[in-house]
mmCIF file of C-alpha atoms in Angstrom:
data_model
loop_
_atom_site.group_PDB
_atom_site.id
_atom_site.type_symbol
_atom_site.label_atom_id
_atom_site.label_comp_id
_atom_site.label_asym_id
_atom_site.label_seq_id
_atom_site.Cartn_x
_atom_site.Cartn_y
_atom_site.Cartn_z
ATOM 1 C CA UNK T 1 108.702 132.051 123.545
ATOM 2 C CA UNK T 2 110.441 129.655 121.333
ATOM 3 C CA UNK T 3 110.323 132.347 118.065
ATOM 4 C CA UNK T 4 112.267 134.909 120.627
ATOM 5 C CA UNK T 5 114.422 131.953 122.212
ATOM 6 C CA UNK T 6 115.487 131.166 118.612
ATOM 7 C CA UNK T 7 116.378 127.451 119.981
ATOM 8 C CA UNK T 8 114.230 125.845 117.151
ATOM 9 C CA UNK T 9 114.515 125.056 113.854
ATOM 10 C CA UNK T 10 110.798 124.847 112.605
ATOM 11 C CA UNK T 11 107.045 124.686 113.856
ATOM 12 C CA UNK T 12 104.630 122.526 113.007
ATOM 13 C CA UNK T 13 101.059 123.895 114.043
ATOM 14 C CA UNK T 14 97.601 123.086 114.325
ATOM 15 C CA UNK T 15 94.963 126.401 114.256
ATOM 16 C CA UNK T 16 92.242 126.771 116.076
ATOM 17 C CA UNK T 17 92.067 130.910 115.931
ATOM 18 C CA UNK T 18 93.107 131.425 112.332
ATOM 19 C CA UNK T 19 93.951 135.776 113.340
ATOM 20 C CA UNK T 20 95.878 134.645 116.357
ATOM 21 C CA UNK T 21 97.739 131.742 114.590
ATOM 22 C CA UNK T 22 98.588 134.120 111.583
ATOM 23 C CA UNK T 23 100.011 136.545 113.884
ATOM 24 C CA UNK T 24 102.079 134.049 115.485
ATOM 25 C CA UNK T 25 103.019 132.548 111.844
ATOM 26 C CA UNK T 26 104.121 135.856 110.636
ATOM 27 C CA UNK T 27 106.302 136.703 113.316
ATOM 28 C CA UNK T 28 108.064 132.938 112.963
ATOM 29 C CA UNK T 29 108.516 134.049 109.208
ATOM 30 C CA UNK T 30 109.672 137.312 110.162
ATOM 31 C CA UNK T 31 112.565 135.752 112.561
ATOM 32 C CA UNK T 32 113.992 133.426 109.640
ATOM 33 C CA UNK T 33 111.933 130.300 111.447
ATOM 34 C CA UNK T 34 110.201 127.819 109.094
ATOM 35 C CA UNK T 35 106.390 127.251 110.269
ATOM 36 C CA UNK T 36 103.875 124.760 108.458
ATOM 37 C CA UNK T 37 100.494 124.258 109.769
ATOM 38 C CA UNK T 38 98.913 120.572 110.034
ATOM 39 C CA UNK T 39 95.432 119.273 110.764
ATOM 40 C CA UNK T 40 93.799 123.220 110.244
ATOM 41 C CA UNK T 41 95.012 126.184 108.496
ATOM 42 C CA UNK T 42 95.847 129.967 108.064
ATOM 43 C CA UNK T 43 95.794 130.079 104.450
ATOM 44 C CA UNK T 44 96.171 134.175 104.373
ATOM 45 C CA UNK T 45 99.645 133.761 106.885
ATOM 46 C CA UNK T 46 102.961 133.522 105.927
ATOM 47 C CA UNK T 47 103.081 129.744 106.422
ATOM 48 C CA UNK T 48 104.921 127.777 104.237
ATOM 49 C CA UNK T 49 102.930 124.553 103.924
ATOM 50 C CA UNK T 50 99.763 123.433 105.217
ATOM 51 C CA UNK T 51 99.753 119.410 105.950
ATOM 52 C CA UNK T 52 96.534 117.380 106.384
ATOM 53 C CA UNK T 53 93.403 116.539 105.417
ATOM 54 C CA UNK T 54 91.051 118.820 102.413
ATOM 55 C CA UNK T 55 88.947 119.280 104.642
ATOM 56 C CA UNK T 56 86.292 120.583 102.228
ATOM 57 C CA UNK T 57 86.383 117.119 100.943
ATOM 58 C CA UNK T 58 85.678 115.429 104.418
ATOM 59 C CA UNK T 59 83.100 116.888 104.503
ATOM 60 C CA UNK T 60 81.599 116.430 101.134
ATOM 61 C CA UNK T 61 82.631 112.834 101.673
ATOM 62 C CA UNK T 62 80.221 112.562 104.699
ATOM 63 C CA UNK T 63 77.635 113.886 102.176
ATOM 64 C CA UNK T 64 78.114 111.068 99.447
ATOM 65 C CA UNK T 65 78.321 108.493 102.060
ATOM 66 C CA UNK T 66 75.200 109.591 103.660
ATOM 67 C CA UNK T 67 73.368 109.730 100.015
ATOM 68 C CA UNK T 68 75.317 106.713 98.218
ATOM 69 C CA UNK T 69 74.618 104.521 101.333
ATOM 70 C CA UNK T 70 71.742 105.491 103.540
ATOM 71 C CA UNK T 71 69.194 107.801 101.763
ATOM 72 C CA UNK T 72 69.019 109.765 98.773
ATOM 73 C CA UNK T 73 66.545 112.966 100.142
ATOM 74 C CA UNK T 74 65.159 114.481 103.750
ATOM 75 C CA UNK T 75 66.002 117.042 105.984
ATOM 76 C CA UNK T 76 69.771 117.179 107.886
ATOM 77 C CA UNK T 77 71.323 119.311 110.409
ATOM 78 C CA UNK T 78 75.142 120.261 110.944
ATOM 79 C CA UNK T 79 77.184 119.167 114.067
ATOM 80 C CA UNK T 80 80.235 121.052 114.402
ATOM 81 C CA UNK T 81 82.430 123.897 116.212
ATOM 82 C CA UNK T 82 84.120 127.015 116.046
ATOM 83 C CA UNK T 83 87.156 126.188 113.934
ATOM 84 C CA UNK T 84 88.404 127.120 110.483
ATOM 85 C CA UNK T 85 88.989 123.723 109.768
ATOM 86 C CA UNK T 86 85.244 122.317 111.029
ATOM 87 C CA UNK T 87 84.065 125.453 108.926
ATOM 88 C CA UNK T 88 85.036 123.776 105.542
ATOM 89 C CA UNK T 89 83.623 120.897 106.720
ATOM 90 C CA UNK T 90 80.322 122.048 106.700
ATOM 91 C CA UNK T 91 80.791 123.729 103.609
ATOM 92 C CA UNK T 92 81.703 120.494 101.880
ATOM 93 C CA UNK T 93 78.658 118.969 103.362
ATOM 94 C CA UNK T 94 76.547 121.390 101.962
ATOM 95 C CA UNK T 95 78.188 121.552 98.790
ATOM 96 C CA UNK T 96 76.952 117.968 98.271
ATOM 97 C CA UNK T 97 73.529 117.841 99.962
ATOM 98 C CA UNK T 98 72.332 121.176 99.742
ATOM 99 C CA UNK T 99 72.141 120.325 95.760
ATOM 100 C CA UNK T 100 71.145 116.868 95.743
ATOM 101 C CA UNK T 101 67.709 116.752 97.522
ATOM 102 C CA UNK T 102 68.318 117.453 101.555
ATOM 103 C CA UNK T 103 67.480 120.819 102.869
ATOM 104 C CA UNK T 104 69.196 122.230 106.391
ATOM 105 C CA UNK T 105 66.612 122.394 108.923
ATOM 106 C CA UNK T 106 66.938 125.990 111.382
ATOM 107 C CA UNK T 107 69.113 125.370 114.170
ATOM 108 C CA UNK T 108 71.423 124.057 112.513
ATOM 109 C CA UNK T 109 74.863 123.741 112.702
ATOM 110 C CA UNK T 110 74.988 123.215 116.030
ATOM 111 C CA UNK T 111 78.096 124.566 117.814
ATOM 112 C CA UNK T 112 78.992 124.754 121.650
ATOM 113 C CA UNK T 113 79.549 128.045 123.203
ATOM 114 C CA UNK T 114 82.885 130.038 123.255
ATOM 115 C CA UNK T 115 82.553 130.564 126.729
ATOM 116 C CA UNK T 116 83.093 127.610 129.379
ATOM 117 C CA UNK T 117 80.822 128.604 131.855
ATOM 118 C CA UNK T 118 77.955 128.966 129.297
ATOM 119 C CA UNK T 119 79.240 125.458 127.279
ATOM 120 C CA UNK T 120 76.530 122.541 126.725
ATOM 121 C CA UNK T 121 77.690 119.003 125.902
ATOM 122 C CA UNK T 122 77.105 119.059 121.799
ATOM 123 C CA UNK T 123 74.646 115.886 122.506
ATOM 124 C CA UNK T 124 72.671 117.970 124.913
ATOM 125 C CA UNK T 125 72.331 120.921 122.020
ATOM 126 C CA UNK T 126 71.187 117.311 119.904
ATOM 127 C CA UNK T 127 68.365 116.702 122.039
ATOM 128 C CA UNK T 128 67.446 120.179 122.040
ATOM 129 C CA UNK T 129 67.507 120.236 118.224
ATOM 130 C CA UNK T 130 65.012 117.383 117.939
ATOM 131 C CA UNK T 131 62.549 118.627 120.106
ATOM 132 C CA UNK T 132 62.103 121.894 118.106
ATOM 133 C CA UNK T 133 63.097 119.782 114.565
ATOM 134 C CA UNK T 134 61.992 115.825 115.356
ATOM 135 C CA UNK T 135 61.530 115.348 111.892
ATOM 136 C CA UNK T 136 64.966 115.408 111.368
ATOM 137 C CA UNK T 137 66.756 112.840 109.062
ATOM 138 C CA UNK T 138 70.421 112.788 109.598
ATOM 139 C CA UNK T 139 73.169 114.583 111.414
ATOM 140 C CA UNK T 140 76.510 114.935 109.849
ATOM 141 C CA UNK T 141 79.216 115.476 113.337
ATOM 142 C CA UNK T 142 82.754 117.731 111.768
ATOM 143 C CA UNK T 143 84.362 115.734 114.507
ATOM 144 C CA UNK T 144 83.860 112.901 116.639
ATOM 145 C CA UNK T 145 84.284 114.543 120.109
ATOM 146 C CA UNK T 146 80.461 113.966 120.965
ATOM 147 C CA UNK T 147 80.732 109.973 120.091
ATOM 148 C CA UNK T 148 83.610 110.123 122.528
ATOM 149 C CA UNK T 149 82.395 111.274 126.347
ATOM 150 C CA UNK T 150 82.768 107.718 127.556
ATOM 151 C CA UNK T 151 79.567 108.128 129.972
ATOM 152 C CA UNK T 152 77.030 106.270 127.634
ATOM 153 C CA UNK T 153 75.249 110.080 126.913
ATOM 154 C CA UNK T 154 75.926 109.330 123.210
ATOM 155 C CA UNK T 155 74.255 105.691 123.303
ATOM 156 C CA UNK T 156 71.963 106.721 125.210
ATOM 157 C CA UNK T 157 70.824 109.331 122.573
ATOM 158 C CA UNK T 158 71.476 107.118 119.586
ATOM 159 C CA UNK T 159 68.716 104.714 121.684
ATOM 160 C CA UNK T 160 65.885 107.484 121.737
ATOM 161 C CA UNK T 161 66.310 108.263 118.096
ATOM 162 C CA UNK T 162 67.109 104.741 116.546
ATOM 163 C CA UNK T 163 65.782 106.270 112.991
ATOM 164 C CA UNK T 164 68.014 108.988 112.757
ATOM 165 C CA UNK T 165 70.914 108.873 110.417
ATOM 166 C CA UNK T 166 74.369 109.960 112.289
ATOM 167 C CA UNK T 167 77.689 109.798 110.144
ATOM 168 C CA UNK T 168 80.844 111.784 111.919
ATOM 169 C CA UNK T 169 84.310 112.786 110.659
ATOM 170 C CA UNK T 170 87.578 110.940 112.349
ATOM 171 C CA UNK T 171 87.745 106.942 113.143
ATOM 172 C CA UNK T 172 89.569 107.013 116.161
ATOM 173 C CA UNK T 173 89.703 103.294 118.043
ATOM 174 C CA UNK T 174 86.456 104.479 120.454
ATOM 175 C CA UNK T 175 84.869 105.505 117.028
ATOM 176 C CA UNK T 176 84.883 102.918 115.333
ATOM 177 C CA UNK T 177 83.959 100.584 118.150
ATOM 178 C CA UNK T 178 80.861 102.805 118.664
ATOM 179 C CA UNK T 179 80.445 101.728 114.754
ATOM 180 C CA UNK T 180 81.204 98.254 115.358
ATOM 181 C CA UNK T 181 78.162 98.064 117.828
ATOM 182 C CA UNK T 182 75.508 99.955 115.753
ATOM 183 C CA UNK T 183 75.848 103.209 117.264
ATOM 184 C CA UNK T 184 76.997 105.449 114.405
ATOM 185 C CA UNK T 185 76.151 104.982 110.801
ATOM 186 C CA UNK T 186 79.483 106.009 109.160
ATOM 187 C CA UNK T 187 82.803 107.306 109.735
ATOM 188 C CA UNK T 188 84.967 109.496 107.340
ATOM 189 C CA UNK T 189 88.594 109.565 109.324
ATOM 190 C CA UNK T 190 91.686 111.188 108.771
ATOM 191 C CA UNK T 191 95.367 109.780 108.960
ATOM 192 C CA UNK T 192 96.617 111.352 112.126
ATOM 193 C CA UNK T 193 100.098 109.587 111.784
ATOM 194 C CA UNK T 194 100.605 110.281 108.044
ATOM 195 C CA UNK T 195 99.925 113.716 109.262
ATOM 196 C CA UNK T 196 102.539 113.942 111.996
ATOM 197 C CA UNK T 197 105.285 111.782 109.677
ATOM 198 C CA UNK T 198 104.649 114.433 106.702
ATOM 199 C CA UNK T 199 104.963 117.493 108.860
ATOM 200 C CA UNK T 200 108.405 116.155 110.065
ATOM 201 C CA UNK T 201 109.550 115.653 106.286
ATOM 202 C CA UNK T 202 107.967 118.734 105.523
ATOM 203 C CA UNK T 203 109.678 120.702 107.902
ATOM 204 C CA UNK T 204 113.564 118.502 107.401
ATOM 205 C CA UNK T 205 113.510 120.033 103.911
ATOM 206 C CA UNK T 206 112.407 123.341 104.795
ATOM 207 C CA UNK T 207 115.644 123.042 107.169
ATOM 208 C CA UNK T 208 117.840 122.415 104.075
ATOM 209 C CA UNK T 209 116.104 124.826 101.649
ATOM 210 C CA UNK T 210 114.024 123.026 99.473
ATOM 211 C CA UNK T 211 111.021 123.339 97.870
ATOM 212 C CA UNK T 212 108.032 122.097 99.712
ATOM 213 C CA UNK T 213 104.107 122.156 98.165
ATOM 214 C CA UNK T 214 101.474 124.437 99.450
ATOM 215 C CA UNK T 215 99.700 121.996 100.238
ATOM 216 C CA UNK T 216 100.624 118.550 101.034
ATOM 217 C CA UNK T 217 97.451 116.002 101.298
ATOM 218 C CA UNK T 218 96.951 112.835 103.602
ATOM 219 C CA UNK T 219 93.951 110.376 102.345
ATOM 220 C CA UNK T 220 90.988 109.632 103.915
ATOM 221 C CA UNK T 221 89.282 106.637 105.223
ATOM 222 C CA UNK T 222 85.480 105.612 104.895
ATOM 223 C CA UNK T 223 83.913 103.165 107.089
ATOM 224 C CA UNK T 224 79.860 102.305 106.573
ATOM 225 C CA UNK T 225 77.650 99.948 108.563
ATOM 226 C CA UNK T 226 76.620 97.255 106.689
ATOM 227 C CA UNK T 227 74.259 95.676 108.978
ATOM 228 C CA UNK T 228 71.327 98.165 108.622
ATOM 229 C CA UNK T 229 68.378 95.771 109.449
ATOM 230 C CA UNK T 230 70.078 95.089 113.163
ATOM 231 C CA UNK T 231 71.362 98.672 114.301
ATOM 232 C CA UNK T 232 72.843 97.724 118.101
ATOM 233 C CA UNK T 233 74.916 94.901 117.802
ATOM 234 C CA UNK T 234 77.211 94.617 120.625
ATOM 235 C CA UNK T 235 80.803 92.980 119.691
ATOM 236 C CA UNK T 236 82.119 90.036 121.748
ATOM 237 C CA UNK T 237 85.356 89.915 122.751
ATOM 238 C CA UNK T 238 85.673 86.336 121.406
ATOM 239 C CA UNK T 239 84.845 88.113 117.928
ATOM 240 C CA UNK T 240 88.687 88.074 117.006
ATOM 241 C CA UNK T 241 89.365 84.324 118.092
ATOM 242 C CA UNK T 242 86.606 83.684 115.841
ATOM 243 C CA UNK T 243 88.326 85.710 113.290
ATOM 244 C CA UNK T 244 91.585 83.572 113.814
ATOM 245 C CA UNK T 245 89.073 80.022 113.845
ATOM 246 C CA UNK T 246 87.380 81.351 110.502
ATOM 247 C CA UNK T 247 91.281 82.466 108.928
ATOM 248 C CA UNK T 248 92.659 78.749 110.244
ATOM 249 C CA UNK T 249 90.124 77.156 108.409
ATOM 250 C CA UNK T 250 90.585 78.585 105.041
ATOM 251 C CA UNK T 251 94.614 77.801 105.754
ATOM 252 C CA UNK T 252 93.262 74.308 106.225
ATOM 253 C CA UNK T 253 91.489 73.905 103.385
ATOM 254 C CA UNK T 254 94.458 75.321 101.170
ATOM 255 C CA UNK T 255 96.134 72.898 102.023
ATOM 256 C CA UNK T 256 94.078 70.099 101.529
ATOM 257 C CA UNK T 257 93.548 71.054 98.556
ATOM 258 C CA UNK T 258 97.504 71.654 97.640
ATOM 259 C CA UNK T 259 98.218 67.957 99.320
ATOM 260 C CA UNK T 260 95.431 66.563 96.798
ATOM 261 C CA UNK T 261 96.756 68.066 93.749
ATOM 262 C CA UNK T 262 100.087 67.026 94.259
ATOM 263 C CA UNK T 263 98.992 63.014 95.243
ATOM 264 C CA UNK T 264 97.206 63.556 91.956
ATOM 265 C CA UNK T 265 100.399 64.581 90.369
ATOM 266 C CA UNK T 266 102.668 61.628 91.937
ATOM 267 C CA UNK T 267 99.857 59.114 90.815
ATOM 268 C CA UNK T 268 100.061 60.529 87.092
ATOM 269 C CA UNK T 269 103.793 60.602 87.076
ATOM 270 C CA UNK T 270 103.964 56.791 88.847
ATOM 271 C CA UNK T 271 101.578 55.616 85.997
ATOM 272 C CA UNK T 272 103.410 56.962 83.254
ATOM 273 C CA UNK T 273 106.655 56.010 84.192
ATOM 274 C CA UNK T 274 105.005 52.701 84.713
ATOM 275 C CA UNK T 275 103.556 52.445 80.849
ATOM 276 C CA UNK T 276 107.122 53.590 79.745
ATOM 277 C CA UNK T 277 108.780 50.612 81.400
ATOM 278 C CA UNK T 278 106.415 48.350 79.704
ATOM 279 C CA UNK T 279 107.251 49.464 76.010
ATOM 280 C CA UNK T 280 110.570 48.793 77.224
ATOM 281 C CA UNK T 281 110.130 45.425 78.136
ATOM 282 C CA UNK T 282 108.609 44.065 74.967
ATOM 283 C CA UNK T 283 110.862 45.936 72.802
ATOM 284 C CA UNK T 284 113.607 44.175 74.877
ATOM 285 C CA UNK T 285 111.589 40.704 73.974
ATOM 286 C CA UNK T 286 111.511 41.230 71.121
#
């Protein structure tokens, strides 16, 4: 509808069916309209940028952070969807582990059905997987939608298996409060706002006919527990006035410290201008 109502200047869109979205691309193209793609890609379409994330690299950045912090060898398995973007993740993730030491137990990756009346939760098709693989290391999640159900499924889970290694893609606020209280390992997020800002400048000089790149990146961010030895550590709410106490403090002591130096300073000054007046006075004697 809006390629036919021709009452926009440009699309920016995110693909979850990379034949339907090129369809759609091409037929934007086709009526003079630019069209970018953010977040997931049709790289075979007529698009003319993709903006977002390498995802290939997400993914092989879950890898390194699984093997540079956690453990260097074992057995993993794949959480993940049907989605051209998820699809590099896994790819990057194997790219990594696949030739460093882990091997990808059967089963895996795990993906929820197509259809909704046949759908299981993905934590449900976890539980599933460690009954028929409980020797199972780690589990690398594409993308935090299991962490995020809200109905304590994913603790709950996390609880039973309290040796398993679980690292996910995105840091959303629920995410990383999930890592906050021991219930995820690691996070590799995205930049969801660079995203969105980029796509708008992307698309303003489109509008006025300049050259854009094929592919214009947004960074990553890595988050890893660092309390390994205590993995369910529930976060007070008082944790950020104790924050602002520990930041005061340190102000504090700045200060001191400034207010000492600069007595020191007067004292110095005083006594020399003191010995100075002195000479003075018995060269004026004499």
């Amino acid at each position: 509808d809006l390629i036919s109502s021709g009452s926009v200047d440009g699309i920016s869109m995110s693909v979850i069916d990379e034949a339907v979205a090129t369809e759609v691309i091409d037929s934007a193209v086709a009526a003079s309209i630019p069209i970018i793609t953010f977040d997931s890609d049709a790289p075979s379409s007529k698009r003319a940028a993709y903006v977002g994330t390498d995802q290939e690299l997400l993914g092989e950045e879950l890898g390194n952070l699984l093997m540079t912090r956690f453990a260097t060898s074992g057995k993993y398995a794949v959480v993940s969807n049907v989605s051209p973007n998820l699809f590099l993740r896994e790819k990057g993730v194997r790219n990594i582990l696949n030739e460093n030491g882990w091997s990808e137990v059967s089963g895996s990756p795990i993906h929820t059905a197509e259809k909704a009346h046949e759908s299981r939760t993905h934590v449900e098709l976890m539980y599933d997987l460690m009954v028929t693989q409980p020797d199972i290391d780690a589990m690398l999640l594409t993308l935090g939608r299991p962490m995020r159900a809200g109905d304590g499924s994913w603790e709950r889970f996390v609880q039973q298996y309290p040796d398993l290694l679980i690292l996910s893609a995105d840091s959303m606020p629920d995410q990383i409060d999930i890592l906050n209280r021991g219930f995820v390992n690691g996070l590799v997020g995205q930049q969801p706002v660079d995203m969105g800002s980029k796509s708008i400048d992307t698309l303003l000089a489109l509008s006025k006919g300049k050259a854009v790149e094929d592919f214009v990146a947004t960074s990553l961010v890595i988050m890893g527990r660092v309390n390994e030895g205590t993995p369910y550590i529930q976060v007070e709410s008082s944790s950020t006035d104790n924050r602002t106490m520990g930041y005061a403090s340190i102000i504090l002591m700045v200060l001191l410290i400034l207010s000492t130096l600069a007595l020191v300073a007067m004292a110095l000054y005083v006594h020399k201008m003191n010995g100075t007046s002195s000479i003075e006075t018995e060269l004026a004697n004499t």
